[in-house]
CSV table of C-alpha atoms in Angstrom, one decimal:
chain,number,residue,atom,x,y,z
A,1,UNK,CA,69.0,125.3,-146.4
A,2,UNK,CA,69.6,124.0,-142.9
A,3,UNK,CA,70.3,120.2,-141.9
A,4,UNK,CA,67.0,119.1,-140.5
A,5,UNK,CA,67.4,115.6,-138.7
A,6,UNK,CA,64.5,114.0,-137.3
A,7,UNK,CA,63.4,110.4,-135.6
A,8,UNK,CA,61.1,108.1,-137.4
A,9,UNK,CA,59.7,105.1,-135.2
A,10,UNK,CA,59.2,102.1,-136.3
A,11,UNK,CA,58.6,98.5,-134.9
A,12,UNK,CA,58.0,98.6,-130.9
A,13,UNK,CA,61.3,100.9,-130.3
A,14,UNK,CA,63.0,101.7,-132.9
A,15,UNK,CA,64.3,105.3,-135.0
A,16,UNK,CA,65.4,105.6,-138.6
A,17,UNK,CA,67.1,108.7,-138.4
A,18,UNK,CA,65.9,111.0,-141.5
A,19,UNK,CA,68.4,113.7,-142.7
A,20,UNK,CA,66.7,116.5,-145.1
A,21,UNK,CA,68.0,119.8,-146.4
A,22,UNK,CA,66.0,121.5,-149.4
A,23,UNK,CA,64.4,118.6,-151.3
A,24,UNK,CA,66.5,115.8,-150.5
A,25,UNK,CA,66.9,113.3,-148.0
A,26,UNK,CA,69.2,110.2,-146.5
A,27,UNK,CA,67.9,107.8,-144.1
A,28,UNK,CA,69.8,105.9,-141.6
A,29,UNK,CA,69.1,101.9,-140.8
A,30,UNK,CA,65.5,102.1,-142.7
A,31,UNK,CA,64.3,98.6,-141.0
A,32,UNK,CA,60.8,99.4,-142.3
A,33,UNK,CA,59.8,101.1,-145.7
A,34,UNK,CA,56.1,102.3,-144.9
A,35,UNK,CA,56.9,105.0,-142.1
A,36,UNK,CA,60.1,106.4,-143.9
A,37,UNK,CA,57.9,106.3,-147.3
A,38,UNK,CA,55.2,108.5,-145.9
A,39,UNK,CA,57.3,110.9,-143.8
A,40,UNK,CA,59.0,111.5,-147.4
A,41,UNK,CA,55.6,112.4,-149.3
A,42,UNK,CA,53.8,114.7,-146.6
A,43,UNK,CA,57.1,116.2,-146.6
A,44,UNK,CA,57.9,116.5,-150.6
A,45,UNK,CA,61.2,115.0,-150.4
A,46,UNK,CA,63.7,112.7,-152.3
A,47,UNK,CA,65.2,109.9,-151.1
A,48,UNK,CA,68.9,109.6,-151.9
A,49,UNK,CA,71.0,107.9,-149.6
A,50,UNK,CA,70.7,105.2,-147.4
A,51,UNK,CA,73.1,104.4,-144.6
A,52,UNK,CA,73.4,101.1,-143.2
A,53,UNK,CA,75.2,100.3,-139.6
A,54,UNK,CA,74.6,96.5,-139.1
A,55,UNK,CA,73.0,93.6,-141.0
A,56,UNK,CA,69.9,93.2,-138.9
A,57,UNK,CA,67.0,92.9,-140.2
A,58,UNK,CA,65.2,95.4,-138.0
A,59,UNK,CA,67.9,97.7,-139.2
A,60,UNK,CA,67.7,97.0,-143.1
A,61,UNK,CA,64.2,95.0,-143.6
A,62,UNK,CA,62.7,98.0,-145.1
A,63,UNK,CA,65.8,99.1,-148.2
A,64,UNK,CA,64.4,96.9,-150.8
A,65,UNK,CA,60.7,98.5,-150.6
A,66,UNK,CA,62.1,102.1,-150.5
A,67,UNK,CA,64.4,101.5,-153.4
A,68,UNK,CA,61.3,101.1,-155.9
A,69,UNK,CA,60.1,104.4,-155.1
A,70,UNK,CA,63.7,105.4,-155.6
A,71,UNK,CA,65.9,103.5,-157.9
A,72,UNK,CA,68.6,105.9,-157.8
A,73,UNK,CA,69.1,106.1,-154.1
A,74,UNK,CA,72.9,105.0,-153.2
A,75,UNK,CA,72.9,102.5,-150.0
A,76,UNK,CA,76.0,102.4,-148.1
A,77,UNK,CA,77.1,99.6,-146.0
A,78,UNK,CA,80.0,97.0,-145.1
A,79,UNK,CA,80.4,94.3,-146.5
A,80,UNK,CA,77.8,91.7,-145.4
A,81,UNK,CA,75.1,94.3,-146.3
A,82,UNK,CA,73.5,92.4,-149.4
A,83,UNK,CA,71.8,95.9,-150.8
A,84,UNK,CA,74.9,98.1,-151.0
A,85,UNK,CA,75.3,100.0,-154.0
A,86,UNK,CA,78.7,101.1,-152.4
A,87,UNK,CA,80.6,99.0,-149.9
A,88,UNK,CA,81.9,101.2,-147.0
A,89,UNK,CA,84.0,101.0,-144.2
A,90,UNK,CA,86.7,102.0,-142.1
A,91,UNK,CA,88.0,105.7,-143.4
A,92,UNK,CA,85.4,105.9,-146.0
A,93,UNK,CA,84.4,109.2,-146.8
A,94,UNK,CA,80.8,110.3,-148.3
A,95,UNK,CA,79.2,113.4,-148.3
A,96,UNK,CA,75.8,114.7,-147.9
A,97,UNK,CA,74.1,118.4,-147.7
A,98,UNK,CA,77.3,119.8,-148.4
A,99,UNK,CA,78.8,118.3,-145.2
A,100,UNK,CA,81.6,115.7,-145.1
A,101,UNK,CA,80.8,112.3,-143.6
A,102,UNK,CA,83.3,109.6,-142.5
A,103,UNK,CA,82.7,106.4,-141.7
A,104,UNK,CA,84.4,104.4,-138.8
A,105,UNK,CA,84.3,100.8,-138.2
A,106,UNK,CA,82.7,99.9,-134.4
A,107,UNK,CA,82.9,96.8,-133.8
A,108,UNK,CA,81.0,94.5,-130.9
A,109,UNK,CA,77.4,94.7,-131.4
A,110,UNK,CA,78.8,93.0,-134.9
A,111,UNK,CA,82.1,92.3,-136.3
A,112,UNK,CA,81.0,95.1,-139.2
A,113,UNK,CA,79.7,97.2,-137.3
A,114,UNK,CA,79.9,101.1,-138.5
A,115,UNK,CA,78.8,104.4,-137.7
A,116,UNK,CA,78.4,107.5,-140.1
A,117,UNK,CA,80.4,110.5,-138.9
A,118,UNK,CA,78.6,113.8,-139.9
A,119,UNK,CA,80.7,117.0,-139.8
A,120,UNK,CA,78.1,120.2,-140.1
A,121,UNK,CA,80.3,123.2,-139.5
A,122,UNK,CA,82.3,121.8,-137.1
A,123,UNK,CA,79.9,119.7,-134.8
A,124,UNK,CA,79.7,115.9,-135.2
A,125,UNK,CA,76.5,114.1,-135.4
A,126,UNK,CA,77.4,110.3,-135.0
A,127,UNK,CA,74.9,107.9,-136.5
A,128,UNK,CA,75.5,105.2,-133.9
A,129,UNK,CA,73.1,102.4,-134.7
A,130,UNK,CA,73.2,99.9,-132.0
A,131,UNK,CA,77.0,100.5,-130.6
A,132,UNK,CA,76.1,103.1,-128.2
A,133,UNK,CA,72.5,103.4,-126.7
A,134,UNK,CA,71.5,106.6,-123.8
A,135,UNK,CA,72.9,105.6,-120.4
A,136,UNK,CA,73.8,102.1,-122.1
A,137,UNK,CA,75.0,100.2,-125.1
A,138,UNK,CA,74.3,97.3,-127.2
A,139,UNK,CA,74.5,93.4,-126.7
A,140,UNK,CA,77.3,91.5,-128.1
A,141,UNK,CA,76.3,88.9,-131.1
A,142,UNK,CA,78.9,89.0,-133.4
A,143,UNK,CA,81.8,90.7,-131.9
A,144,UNK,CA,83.4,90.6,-128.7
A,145,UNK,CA,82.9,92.5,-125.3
A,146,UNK,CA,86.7,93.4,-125.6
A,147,UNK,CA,85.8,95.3,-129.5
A,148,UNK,CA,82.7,97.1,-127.9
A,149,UNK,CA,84.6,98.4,-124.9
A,150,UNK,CA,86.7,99.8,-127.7
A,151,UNK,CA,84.4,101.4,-129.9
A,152,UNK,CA,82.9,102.9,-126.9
A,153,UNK,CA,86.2,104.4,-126.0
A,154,UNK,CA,86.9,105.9,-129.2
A,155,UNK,CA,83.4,107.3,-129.5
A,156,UNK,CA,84.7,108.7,-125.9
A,157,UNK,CA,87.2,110.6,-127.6
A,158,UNK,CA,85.1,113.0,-129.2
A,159,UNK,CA,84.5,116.5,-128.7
A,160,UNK,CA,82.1,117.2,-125.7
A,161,UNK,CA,79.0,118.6,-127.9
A,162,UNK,CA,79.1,115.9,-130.1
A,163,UNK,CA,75.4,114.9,-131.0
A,164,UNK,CA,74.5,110.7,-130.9
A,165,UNK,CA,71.6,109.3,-133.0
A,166,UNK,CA,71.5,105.9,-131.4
A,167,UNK,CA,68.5,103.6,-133.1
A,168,UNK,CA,66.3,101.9,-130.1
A,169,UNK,CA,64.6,104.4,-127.7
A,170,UNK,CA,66.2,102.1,-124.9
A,171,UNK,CA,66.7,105.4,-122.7
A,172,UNK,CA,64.1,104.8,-119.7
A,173,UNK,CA,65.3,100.9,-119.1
A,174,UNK,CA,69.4,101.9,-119.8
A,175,UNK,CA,68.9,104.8,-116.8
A,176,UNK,CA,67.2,102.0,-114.3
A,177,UNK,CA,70.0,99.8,-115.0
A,178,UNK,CA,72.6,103.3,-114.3
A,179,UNK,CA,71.2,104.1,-111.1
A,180,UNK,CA,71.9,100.3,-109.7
A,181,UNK,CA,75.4,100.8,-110.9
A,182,UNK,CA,75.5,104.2,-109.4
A,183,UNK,CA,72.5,104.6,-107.0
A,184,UNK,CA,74.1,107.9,-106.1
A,185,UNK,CA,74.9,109.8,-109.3
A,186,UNK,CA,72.7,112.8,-109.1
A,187,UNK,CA,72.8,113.3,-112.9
A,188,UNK,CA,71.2,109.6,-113.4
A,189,UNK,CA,68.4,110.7,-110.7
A,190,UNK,CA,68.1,114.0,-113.0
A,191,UNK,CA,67.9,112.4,-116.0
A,192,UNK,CA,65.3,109.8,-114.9
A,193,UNK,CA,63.0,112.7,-113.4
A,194,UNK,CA,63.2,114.7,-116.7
A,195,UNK,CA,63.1,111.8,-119.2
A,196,UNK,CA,60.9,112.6,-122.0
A,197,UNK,CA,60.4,110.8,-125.6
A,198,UNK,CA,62.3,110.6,-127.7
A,199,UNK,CA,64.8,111.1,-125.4
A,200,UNK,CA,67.1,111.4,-128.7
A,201,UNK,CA,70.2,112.8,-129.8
A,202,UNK,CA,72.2,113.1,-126.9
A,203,UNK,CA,75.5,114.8,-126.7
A,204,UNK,CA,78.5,112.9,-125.1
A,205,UNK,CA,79.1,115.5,-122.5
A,206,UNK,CA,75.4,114.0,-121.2
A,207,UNK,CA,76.8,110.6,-121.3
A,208,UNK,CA,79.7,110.9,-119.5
A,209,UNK,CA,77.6,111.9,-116.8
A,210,UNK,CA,75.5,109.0,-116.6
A,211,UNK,CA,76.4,106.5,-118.9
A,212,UNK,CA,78.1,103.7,-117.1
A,213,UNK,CA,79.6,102.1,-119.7
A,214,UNK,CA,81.8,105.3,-120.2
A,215,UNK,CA,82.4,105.4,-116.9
A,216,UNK,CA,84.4,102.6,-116.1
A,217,UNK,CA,87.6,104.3,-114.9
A,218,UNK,CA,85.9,106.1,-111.8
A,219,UNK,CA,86.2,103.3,-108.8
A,220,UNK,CA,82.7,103.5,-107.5
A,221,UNK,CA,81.8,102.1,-110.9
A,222,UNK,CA,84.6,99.2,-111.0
A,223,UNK,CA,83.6,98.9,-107.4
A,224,UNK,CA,79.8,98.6,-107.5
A,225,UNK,CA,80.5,96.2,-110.4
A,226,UNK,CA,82.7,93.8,-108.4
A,227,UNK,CA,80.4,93.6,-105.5
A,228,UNK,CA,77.4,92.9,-108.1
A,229,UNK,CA,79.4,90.4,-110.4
A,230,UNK,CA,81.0,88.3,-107.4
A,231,UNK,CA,84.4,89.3,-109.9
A,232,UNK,CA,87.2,91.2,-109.3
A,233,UNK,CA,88.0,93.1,-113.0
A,234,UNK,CA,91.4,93.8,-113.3
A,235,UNK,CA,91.3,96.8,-115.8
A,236,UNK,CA,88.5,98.6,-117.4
A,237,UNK,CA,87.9,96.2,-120.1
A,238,UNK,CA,87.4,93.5,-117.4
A,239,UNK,CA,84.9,96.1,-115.3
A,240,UNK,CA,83.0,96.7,-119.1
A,241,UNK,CA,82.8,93.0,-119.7
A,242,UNK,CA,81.3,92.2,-116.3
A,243,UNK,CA,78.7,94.9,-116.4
A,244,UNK,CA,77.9,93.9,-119.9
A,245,UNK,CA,76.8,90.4,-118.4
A,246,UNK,CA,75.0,92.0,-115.4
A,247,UNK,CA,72.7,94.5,-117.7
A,248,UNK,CA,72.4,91.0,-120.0
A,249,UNK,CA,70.5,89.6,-117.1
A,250,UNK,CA,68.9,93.2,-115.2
């Protein structure tokens, strides 16, 4: 059967990201139980796996509730996720649907921050959480500007087609903030015309395009940053961390 993944909101903004083949089904950062429990019954599936990225609550608020209705259902997460059956992380390997799934550690939203790596015949679907958002990323609590800039970079790294589930629909507000960065970039003006919700997955050849926080090397960006920040970055880290603190206050 083929690998059906589909957005489930939830609060103001969010998506749990429901994978489903045949009967079963694995859900990704379930922060509330009651939209995940009725997309399962309309849909006559089974919930077996849950994948955790970060401790926050809108992220695992709703595990406990699902887990009556499925006792059996294996929760994966690092190690300050309290309702783990199986404590992940770092070159963990799981597997789902038939497809293998690693798990990287991405630190700076959190210090334990991870993402789920899906391999379905060769393309990677990355199950991001709150590491990398549509034209953006996420805050810092936790970690450090310095360990986002690098889990952005190695998500960078990936093939071009590779698919992102991000969880916040955050796409509309992250392009407004991209097109004061680069008030030129065509594919930000593009993107902004022909945004439609949810504006979810996105491949990475898309965000290179418009994503600022990938595009840190190109000087117009380090540039535009500068004049903005009143700093002068001396390598991309510094040009990451000082538009970090400019979209913190946009």
């Amino acid at each position: 059967m083929p690998l059906q993944i589909v957005p489930i909101p939830a609060f103001e903004d969010n998506y749990i990201w429901l994978l489903a083949s045949g009967s079963q089904a694995v859900c990704v950062d379930p922060g509330e139980a009651a939209p995940v429990a009725g997309y399962l019954k309309r849909h006559g599936l089974m919930l077996t796996q849950i994948w955790v990225t970060h401790h926050h609550r809108d992220h695992t608020g709703g595990i406990e509730a699902l887990l009556r209705d499925a006792p059996g259902c294996a929760v994966y997460g690092n190690r300050d996720i309290r309702a783990a059956t199986h404590t992940v992380g770092e070159g963990s390997r799981l597997a789902a649907f038939g497809c293998g799934v690693e798990v990287w550690q991405l630190p700076g939203h959190t210090d334990a921050h991870l993402a789920y790596v899906l391999d379905d015949g060769g393309r990677r679907h990355v199950f991001c959480g709150d590491t990398l958002f549509s034209a953006g990323c996420g805050r810092v609590f936790t970690g450090t500007p310095e360990q986002l800039f690098h889990s952005l970079q190695r998500l960078n790294s990936l093939p071009d087609d590779t698919l992102f589930y991000p969880a916040h629909e955050y796409t509309a507000a992250n392009l407004r903030f991209a097109a004061h960065i680069e008030p030129a970039n065509p594919d930000v003006l593009e993107a902004q015309a022909g945004l439609a919700v949810p504006s979810l997955p996105v491949s990475l050849a898309h965000e290179r395009r418009i994503n600022p926080f990938l595009r840190t090397h190109l000087p117009q960006v380090a540039q535009r940053t500068a004049a903005l920040s009143g700093q002068a970055p001396a390598d991309e880290c510094a040009v990451f961390t000082a538009m970090r603190e400019l979209k913190n206050g946009f």
